[in-house]
mmCIF file of C-alpha atoms in Angstrom:
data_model
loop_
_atom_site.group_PDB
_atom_site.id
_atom_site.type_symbol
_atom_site.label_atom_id
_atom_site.label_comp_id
_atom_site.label_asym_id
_atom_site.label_seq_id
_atom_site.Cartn_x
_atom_site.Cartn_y
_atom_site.Cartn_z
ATOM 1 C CA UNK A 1 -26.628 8.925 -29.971
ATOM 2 C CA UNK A 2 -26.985 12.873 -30.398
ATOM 3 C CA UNK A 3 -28.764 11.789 -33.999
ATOM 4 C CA UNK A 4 -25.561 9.905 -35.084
ATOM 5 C CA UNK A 5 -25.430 6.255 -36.272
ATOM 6 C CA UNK A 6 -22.510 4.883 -34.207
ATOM 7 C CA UNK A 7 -20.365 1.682 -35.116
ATOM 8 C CA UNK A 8 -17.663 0.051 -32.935
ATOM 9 C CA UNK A 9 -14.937 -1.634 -35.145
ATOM 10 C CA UNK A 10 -13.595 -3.493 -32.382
ATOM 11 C CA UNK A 11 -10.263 -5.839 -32.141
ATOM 12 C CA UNK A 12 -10.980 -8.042 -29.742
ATOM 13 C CA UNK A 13 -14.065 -10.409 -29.067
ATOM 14 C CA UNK A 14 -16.044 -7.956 -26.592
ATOM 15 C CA UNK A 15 -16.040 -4.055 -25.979
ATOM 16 C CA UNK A 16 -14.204 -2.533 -23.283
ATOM 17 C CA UNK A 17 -10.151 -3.428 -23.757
ATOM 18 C CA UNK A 18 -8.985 -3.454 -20.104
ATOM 19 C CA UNK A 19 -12.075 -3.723 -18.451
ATOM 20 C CA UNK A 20 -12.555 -7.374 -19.137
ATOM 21 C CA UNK A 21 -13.427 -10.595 -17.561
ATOM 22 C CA UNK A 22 -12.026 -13.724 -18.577
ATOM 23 C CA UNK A 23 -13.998 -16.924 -18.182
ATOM 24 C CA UNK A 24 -12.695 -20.350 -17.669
ATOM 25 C CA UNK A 25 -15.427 -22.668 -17.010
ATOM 26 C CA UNK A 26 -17.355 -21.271 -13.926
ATOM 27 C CA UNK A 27 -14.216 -19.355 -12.826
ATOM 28 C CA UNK A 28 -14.838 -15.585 -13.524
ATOM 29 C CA UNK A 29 -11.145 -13.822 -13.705
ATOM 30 C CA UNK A 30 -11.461 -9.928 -13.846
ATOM 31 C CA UNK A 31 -8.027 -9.736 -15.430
ATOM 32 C CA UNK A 32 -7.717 -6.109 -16.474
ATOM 33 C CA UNK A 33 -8.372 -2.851 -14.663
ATOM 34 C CA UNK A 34 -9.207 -4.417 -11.177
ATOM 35 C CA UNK A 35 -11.448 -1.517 -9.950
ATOM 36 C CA UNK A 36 -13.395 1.757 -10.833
ATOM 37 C CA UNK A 37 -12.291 4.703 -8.682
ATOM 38 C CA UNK A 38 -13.667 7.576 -8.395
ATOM 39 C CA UNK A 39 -11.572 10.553 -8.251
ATOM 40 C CA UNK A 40 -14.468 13.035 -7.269
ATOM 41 C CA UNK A 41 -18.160 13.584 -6.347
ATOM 42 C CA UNK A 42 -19.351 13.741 -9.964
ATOM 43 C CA UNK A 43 -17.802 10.698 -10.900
ATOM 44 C CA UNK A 44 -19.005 8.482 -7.755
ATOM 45 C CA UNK A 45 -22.638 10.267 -8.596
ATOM 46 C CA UNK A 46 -23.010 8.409 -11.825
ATOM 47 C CA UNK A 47 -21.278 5.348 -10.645
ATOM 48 C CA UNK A 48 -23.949 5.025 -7.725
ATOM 49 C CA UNK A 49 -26.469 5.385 -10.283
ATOM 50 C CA UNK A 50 -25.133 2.514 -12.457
ATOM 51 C CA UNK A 51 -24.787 0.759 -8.821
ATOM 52 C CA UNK A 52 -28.703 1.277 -8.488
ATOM 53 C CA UNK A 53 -28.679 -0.724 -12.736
ATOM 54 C CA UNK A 54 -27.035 -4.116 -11.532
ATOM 55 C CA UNK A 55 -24.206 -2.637 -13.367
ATOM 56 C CA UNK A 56 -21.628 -2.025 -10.659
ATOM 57 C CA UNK A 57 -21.217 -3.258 -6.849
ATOM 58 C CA UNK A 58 -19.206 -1.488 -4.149
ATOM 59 C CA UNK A 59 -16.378 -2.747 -3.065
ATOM 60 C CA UNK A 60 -14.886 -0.664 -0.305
ATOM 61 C CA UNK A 61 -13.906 2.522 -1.623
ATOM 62 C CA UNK A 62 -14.200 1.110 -5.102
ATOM 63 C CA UNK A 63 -16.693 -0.180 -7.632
ATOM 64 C CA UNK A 64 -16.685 -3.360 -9.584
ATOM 65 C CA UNK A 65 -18.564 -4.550 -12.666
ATOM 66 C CA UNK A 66 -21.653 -7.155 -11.712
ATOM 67 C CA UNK A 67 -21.711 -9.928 -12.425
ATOM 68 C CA UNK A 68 -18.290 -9.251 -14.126
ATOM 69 C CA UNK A 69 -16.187 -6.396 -14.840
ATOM 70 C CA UNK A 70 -17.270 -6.149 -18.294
ATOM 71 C CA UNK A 71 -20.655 -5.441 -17.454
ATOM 72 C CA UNK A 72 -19.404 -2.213 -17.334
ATOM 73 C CA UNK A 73 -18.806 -1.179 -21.188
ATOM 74 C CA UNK A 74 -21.216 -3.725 -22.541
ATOM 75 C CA UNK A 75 -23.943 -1.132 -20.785
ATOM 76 C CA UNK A 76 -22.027 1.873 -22.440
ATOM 77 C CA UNK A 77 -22.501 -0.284 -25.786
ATOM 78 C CA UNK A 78 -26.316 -1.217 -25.430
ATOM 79 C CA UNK A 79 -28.077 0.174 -28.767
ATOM 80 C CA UNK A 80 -24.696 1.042 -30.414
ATOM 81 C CA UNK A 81 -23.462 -1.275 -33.422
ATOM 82 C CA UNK A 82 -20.811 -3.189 -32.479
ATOM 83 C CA UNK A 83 -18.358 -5.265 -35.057
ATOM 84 C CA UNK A 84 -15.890 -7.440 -33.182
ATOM 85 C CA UNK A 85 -12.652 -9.405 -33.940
ATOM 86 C CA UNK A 86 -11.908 -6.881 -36.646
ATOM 87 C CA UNK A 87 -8.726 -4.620 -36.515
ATOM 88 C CA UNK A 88 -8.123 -1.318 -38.194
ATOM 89 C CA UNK A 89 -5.083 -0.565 -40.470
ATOM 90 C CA UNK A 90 -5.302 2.583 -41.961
ATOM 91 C CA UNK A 91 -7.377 5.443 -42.684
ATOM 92 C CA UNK A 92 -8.576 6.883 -46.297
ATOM 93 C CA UNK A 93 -10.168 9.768 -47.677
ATOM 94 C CA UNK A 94 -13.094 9.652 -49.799
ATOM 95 C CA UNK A 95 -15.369 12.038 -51.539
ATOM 96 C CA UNK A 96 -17.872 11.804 -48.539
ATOM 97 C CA UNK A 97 -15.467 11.487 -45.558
ATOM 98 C CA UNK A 98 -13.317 8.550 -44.015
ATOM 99 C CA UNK A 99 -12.554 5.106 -44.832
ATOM 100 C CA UNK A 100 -11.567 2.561 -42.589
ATOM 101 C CA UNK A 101 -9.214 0.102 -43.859
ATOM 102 C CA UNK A 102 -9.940 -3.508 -42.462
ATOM 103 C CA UNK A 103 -8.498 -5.742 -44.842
ATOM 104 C CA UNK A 104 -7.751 -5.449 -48.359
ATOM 105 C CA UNK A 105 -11.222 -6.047 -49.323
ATOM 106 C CA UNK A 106 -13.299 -4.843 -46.101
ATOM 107 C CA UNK A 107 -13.744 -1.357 -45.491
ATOM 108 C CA UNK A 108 -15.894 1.019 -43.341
ATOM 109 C CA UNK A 109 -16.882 4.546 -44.237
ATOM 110 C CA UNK A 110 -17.766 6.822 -41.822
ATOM 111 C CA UNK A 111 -18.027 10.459 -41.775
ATOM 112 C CA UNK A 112 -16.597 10.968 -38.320
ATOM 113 C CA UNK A 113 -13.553 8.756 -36.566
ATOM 114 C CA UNK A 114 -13.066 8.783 -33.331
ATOM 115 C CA UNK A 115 -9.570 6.618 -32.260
ATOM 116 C CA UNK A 116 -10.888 5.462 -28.482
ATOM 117 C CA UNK A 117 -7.464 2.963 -28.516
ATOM 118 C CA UNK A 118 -4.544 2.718 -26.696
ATOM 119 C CA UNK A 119 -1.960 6.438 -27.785
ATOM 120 C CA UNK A 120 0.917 3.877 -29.584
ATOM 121 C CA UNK A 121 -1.856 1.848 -31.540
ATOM 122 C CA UNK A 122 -3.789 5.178 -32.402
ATOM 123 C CA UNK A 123 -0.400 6.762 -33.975
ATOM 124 C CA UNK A 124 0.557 3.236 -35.742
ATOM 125 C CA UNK A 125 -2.738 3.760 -37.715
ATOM 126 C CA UNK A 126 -2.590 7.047 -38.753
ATOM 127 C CA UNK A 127 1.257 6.841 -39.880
ATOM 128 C CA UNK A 128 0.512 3.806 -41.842
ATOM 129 C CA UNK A 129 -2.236 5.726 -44.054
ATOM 130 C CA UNK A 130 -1.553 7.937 -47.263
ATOM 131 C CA UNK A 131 1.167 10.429 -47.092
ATOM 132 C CA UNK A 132 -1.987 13.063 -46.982
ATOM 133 C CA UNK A 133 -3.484 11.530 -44.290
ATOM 134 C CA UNK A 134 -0.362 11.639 -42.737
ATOM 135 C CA UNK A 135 -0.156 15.200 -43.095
ATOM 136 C CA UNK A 136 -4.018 16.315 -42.649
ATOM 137 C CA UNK A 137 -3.982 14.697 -39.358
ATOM 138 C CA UNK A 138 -0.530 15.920 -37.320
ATOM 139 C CA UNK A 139 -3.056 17.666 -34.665
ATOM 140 C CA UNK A 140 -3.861 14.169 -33.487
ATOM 141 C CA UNK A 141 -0.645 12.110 -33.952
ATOM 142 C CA UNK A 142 1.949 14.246 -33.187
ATOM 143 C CA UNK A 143 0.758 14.882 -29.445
ATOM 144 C CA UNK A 144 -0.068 10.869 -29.074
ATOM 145 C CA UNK A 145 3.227 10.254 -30.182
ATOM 146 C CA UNK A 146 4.169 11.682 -26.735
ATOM 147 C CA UNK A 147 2.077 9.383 -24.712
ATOM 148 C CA UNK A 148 3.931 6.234 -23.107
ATOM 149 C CA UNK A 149 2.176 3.032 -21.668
ATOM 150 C CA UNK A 150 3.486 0.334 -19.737
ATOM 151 C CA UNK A 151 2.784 -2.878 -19.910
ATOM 152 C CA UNK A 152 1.086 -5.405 -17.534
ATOM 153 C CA UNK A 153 1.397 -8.932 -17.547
ATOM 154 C CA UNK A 154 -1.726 -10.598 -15.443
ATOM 155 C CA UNK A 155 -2.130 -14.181 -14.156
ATOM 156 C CA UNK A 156 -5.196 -15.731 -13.497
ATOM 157 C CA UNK A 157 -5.320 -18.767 -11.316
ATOM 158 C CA UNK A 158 -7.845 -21.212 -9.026
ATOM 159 C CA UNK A 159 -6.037 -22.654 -6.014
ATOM 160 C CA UNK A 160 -7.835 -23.164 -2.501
ATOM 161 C CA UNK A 161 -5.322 -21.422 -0.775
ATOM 162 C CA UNK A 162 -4.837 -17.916 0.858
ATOM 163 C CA UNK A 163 -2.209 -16.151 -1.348
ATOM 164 C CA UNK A 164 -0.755 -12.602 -1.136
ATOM 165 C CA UNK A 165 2.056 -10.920 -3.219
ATOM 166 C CA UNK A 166 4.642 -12.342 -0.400
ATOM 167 C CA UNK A 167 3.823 -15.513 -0.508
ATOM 168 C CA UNK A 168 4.509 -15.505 -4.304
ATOM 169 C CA UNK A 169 7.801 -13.691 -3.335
ATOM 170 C CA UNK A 170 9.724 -16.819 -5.784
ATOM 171 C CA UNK A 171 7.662 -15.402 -8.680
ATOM 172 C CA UNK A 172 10.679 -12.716 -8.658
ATOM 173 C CA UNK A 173 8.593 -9.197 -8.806
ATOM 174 C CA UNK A 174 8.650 -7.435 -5.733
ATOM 175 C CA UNK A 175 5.653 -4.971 -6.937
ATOM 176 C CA UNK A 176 3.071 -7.444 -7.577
ATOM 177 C CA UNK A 177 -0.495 -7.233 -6.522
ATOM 178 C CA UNK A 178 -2.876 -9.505 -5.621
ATOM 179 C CA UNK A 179 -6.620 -9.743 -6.241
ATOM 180 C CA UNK A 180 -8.448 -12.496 -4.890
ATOM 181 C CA UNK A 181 -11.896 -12.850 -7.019
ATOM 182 C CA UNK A 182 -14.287 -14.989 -5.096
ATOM 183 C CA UNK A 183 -14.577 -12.023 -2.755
ATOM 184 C CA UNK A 184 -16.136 -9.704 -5.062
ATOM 185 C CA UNK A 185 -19.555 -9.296 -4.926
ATOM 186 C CA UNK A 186 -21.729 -11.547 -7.074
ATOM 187 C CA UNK A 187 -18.795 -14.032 -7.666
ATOM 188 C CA UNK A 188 -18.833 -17.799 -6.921
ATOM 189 C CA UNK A 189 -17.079 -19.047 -3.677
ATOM 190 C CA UNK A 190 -14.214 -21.144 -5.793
ATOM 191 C CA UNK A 191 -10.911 -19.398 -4.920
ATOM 192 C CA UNK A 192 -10.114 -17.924 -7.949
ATOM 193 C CA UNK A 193 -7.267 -14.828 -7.993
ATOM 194 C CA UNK A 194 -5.814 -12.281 -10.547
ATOM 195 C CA UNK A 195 -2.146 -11.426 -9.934
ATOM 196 C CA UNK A 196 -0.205 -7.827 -11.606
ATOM 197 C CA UNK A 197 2.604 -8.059 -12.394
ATOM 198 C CA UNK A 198 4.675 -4.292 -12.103
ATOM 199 C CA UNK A 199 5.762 -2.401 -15.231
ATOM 200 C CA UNK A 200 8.750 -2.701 -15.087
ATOM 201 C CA UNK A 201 9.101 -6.506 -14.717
ATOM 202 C CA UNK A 202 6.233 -7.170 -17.220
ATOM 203 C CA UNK A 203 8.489 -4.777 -19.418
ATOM 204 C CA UNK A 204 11.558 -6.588 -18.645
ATOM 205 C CA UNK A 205 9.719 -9.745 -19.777
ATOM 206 C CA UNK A 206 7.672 -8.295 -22.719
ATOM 207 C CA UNK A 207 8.421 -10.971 -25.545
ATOM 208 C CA UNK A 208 8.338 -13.983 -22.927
ATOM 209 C CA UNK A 209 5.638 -16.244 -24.336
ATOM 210 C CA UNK A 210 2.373 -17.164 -21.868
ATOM 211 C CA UNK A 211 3.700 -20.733 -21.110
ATOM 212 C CA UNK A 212 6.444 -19.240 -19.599
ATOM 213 C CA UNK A 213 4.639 -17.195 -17.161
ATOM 214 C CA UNK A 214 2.607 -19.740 -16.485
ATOM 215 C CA UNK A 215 5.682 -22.370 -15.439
ATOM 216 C CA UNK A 216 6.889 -19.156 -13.392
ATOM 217 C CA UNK A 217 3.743 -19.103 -11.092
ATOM 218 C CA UNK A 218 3.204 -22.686 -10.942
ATOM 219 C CA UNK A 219 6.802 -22.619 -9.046
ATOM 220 C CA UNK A 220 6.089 -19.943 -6.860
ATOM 221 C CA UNK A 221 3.149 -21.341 -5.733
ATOM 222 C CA UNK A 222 4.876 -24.380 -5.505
ATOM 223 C CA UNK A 223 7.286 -23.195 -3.292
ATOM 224 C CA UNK A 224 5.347 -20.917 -1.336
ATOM 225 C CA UNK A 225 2.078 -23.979 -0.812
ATOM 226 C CA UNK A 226 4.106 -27.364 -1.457
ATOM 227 C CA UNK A 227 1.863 -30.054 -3.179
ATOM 228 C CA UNK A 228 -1.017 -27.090 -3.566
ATOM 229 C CA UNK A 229 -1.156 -27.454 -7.387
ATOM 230 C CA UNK A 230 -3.843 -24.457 -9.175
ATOM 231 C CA UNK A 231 -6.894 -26.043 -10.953
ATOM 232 C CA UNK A 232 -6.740 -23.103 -13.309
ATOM 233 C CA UNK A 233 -3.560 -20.778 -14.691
ATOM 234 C CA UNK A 234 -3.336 -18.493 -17.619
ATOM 235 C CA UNK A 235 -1.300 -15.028 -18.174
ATOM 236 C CA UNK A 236 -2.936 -12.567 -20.103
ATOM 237 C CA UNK A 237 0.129 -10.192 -21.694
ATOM 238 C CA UNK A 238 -1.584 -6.366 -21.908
ATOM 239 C CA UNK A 239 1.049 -4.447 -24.039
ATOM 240 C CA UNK A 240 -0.762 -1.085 -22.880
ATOM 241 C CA UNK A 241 -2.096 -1.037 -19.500
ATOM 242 C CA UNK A 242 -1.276 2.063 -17.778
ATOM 243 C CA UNK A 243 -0.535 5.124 -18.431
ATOM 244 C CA UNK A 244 3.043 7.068 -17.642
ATOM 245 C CA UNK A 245 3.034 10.117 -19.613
ATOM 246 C CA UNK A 246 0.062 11.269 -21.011
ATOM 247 C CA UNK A 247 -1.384 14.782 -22.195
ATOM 248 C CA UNK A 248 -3.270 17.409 -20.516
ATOM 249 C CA UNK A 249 -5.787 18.262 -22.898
ATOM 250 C CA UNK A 250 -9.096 16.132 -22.312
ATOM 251 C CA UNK A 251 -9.224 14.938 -25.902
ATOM 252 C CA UNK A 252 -7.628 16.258 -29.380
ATOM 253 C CA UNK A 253 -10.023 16.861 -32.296
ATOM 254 C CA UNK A 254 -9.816 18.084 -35.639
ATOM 255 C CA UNK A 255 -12.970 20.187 -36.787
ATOM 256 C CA UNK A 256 -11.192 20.603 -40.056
ATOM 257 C CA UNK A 257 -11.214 16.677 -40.620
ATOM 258 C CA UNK A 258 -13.982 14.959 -38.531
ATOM 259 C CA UNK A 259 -11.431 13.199 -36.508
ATOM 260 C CA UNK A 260 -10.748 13.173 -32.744
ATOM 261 C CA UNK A 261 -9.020 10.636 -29.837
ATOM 262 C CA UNK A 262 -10.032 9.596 -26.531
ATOM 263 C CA UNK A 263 -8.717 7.978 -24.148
ATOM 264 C CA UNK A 264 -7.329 7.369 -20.305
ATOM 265 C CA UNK A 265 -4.269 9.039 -21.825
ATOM 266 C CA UNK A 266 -6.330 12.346 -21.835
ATOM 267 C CA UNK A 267 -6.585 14.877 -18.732
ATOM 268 C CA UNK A 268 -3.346 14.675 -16.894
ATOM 269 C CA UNK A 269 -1.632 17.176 -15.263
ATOM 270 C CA UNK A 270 1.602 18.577 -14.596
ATOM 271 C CA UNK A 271 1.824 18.005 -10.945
ATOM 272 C CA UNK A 272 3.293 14.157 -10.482
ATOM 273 C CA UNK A 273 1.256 14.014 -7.113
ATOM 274 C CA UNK A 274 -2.281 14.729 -8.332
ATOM 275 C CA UNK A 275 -5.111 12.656 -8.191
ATOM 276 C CA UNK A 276 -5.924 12.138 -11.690
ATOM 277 C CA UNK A 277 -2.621 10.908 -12.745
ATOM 278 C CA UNK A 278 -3.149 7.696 -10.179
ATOM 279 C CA UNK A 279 -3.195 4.861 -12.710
ATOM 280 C CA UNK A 280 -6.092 3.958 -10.184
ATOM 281 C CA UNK A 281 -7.842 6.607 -12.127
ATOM 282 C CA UNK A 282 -7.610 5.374 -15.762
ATOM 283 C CA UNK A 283 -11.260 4.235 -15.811
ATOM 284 C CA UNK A 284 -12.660 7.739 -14.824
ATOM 285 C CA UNK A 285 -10.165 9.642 -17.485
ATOM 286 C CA UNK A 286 -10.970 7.577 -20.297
ATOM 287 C CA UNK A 287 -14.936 8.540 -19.453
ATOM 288 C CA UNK A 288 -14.380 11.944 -18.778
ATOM 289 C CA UNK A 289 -12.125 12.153 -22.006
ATOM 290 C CA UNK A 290 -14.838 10.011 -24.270
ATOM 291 C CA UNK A 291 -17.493 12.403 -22.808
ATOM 292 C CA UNK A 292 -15.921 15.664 -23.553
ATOM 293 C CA UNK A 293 -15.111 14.641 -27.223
ATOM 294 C CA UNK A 294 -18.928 13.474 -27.597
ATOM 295 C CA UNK A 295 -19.623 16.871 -26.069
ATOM 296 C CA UNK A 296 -17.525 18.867 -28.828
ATOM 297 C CA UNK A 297 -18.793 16.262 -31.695
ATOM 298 C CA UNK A 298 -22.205 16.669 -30.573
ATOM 299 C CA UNK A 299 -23.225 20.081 -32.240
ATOM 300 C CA UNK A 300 -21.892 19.076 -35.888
ATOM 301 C CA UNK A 301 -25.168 16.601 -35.629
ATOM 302 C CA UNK A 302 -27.408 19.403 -34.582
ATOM 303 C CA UNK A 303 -26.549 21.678 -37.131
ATOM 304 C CA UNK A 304 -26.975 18.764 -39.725
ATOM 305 C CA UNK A 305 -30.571 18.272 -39.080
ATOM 306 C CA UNK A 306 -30.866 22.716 -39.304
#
């Protein structure tokens, strides 16, 4: 780790966020980003060679994770502490570095932070810390507060049936996608399949609770199969999935204060048509954006050991 001792504070129960896999007996539902793209050579180069580690699989002009998505980032995390299930509120300032407010009596110190978290949920941290804080670290939260995210509501279900987004026409989104799961490589042969629902519908429905979803999808099915009843259905509500206005710059970091953000927010560009801004891309910018920060944090540990 570039002679630094690295811990994930992490909110949910595994690493990754979107790249996740949700089980449900011996159903495997990749329910978050469906696919790694590549948006050039040097980016397919090192997903070949995690191809070649039983990491990923190809899957037409795609990769996926093997055996499940989140094969993916649990590789990234090998040999790196990882805490899970634990949520950071605010940050502190102590005579050595940073603090990391868990809970009123947990904290983390650290002498770097790095924010690798959705833009909104970066800038609610940072605002809610000391007025100083605050202050010492506008570089950061004043450009994420210019990032906007859409939401994605995603619906996992078994049913032996072939289903496409218009035969779930009733579900009342006319942008969403389809992704049937027992065709990926390494899956089972039960028909499992992962449904998106478009931003702007999953916006429009935001606050709806899971059940709901669920009753919404049953009846579509329903009405597009007849007595075809799925085995398995859950919705899985992701409050930042994709990215719709993000920043140019590959990563901000403070040198001053030892604090920096990644993310797939990171590396846009001006020009609505290019590559990179293809929410197809978010797995590749939120590398490229992690890996440039590491790049620019990386000499601070040299010089320590001088």
């Amino acid at each position: 780790m570039a002679g630094y001792r690295v811990q994930v504070l992490e909110k949910s129960r595994g690493v990754g966020g979107r790249i996740s896999t949700r089980r449900d007996g011996e159903l495997r539902f990749d329910h978050g980003a469906p696919f790694a793209f590549a948006p050039d050579e040097n980016i397919a180069r090192g997903l070949r060679v995690l191809e070649q580690c039983d990491v990923l699989s190809r899957d037409g002009d795609a990769w996926v994770g093997t055996p499940t998505m989140n094969a993916l980032p649990r590789c990234f995390a090998s040999g790196v502490l990882v805490r899970t299930e634990c949520t950071a509120h605010a940050l502190t300032r102590t005579s050595s570095g940073w603090r990391v407010k868990l809970t009123d009596d947990d904290n983390v110190d650290a002498d770097i932070v790095v924010l690798a978290i959705p833009a909104p949920q970066a800038v609610a941290i940072l605002r809610r810390s000391e007025p100083a804080i605050v202050a010492a670290t506008a570089s950061i939260h004043e450009p994420l507060s210019h990032v906007t995210m859409s939401p994605c509501w995603s619906l996992m279900f078994a049913i032996d049936a072939d289903i496409t987004a218009q035969s779930l026409a009733a579900f009342g989104d006319d942008g969403l996608h389809v992704y049937s799961q027992h065709t990926r490589p390494g899956r089972g042969a039960q028909h499992a399949w992962v449904a998106h629902a478009s931003s702007a519908w999953s916006a429009a429905h935001l606050e709806d609770n899971a059940t709901s979803i669920e009753s919404r999808v049953a009846s579509a099915i329903t009405e597009a199969h007849g007595a075809v009843i799925p085995t398995t259905l859950r919705a899985h509500r992701w409050r930042y999935a994709n990215v719709q206005r993000g920043l140019h710059a590959p990563f901000l970091w403070s040198a001053e204060h030892d604090i920096g953000a990644c993310g797939d927010w990171a590396g846009m560009t001006a020009a609505a048509n290019d590559a990179m801004n293809d929410s197809r891309y978010g797995i590749a910018r939120a590398y490229l954006s992690a890996t440039a920060l590491g790049e620019a944090i990386k000499p601070m540990a040299i010089e320590s050991h001088l």
